[in-house]
Coordinates of C-alpha atoms in Angstrom, one line a residue:
Q18 CA 20.3 -11.5 54.9
V19 CA 23.5 -13.0 56.7
Q20 CA 23.0 -15.7 59.0
L21 CA 25.5 -17.4 61.3
V22 CA 24.2 -20.5 63.1
E23 CA 26.4 -22.0 65.7
S24 CA 26.1 -25.6 67.0
G25 CA 28.2 -28.2 68.9
G26 CA 27.8 -26.8 72.5
G27 CA 26.8 -28.9 75.3
L28 CA 27.7 -30.3 78.7
V29 CA 31.3 -32.0 79.2
Q30 CA 33.4 -33.0 82.1
A31 CA 36.6 -31.1 82.8
G32 CA 39.6 -32.4 80.7
G33 CA 37.1 -33.0 77.8
S34 CA 36.7 -31.8 74.3
L35 CA 33.9 -30.2 72.1
R36 CA 34.0 -28.7 68.5
L37 CA 31.8 -25.9 67.9
S38 CA 30.6 -25.1 64.3
C39 CA 29.4 -21.7 62.8
A40 CA 27.6 -22.0 59.4
A41 CA 27.4 -18.9 57.3
S42 CA 24.8 -18.0 54.7
G43 CA 23.5 -15.1 52.8
V44 CA 27.0 -13.9 52.4
T45 CA 30.1 -14.1 50.2
L46 CA 32.8 -14.7 52.8
D47 CA 35.8 -13.7 50.7
N48 CA 35.9 -10.2 52.2
Y49 CA 34.9 -11.1 55.6
A50 CA 36.6 -12.1 58.9
L51 CA 35.0 -14.5 61.1
G52 CA 35.5 -15.1 64.9
W53 CA 34.8 -16.7 68.1
F54 CA 33.9 -14.7 71.1
R55 CA 32.4 -16.2 74.6
Q56 CA 30.5 -14.6 77.5
A57 CA 30.3 -16.2 80.9
P58 CA 27.7 -15.4 83.3
G59 CA 28.3 -12.1 85.0
K60 CA 31.3 -11.3 82.7
E61 CA 32.0 -9.2 79.6
R62 CA 32.2 -10.9 76.2
E63 CA 35.8 -11.9 75.5
F64 CA 37.6 -12.7 72.2
V65 CA 38.5 -16.2 71.4
A66 CA 39.9 -16.5 68.1
A67 CA 39.5 -15.2 64.5
L68 CA 40.7 -15.4 61.1
R69 CA 40.3 -13.6 57.6
W70 CA 38.3 -15.9 55.1
S71 CA 40.8 -14.8 52.4
G72 CA 43.5 -16.3 54.3
G73 CA 46.4 -15.4 56.6
I74 CA 47.2 -16.3 60.4
I75 CA 44.6 -17.1 62.8
H76 CA 44.5 -15.0 65.8
Y77 CA 43.9 -16.4 69.4
A78 CA 43.5 -15.1 72.7
D79 CA 46.8 -15.6 74.6
S80 CA 45.3 -17.5 77.4
L81 CA 43.5 -20.0 75.0
R82 CA 46.4 -20.7 72.6
G83 CA 47.3 -24.4 72.5
R84 CA 43.9 -25.5 73.7
F85 CA 41.5 -24.0 71.4
T86 CA 41.9 -24.3 67.7
M87 CA 40.0 -22.5 64.8
S88 CA 39.6 -24.0 61.4
R89 CA 37.1 -23.5 58.3
D90 CA 35.7 -25.5 55.6
N91 CA 35.6 -23.2 52.5
A92 CA 33.1 -25.6 50.7
L93 CA 30.6 -25.6 53.7
N94 CA 31.1 -21.8 54.4
T95 CA 31.6 -22.9 57.9
V96 CA 34.2 -22.3 60.8
Y97 CA 34.9 -24.4 63.6
L98 CA 36.5 -24.2 67.1
Q99 CA 38.0 -27.2 68.5
M100 CA 38.2 -27.0 72.2
N101 CA 40.3 -29.4 74.1
N102 CA 41.2 -29.9 77.8
L103 CA 38.0 -27.9 78.8
Q104 CA 37.9 -26.3 82.2
P105 CA 35.1 -25.1 84.4
E106 CA 36.3 -21.6 83.5
D107 CA 35.6 -22.2 80.0
T108 CA 31.8 -22.4 80.8
A109 CA 30.1 -19.7 78.6
V110 CA 27.9 -18.9 75.8
Y111 CA 30.0 -19.0 72.6
Y112 CA 29.3 -16.7 69.6
C113 CA 30.3 -16.7 66.2
A114 CA 30.7 -13.1 64.5
A115 CA 31.3 -12.0 61.0
D116 CA 32.6 -8.5 59.9
S117 CA 34.4 -6.8 57.0
K118 CA 37.3 -6.1 59.2
I119 CA 39.1 -8.6 61.6
Y120 CA 39.9 -5.9 64.2
G121 CA 36.2 -4.8 63.8
L122 CA 34.7 -8.2 65.1
G123 CA 34.3 -6.9 68.8
S124 CA 31.5 -4.9 67.2
A125 CA 30.8 -7.0 64.4
D126 CA 27.9 -6.6 61.9
Y127 CA 26.7 -10.0 62.2
W128 CA 26.5 -12.4 65.1
G129 CA 25.2 -15.9 65.7
Q130 CA 22.6 -16.7 68.3
G131 CA 25.2 -18.4 70.6
T132 CA 25.8 -22.0 71.8
Q133 CA 26.2 -22.9 75.5
V134 CA 29.3 -24.6 76.7
T135 CA 29.1 -26.1 80.3
V136 CA 32.2 -27.6 81.8
S137 CA 31.5 -29.5 84.9
S138 CA 34.3 -30.3 87.5

């Protein structure tokens, strides 16, 4: 059973930073892509960043490139999302997703439970 467990969310003031973690278990990630998505209240879920575990470039939403950085730790089967200069509009539930195809992440096979990020002005 594949499990994705996010952590690291919280309340931060505008301009602050947070690092989210997503630990994967029950799966060999070599043939998977992992991604971060977010959903703000009353809005549709939106793509944040994604990578293929086997390597290659990391994809980012254009609007977040430069402030958000996705990385991974192979030994821990974990991906991270470093978020800098956070703004109130970044407030959302952040989800981790895994799928065999990076372009299939929007309807991924596996999702975490989400972690709340709240940015106060």
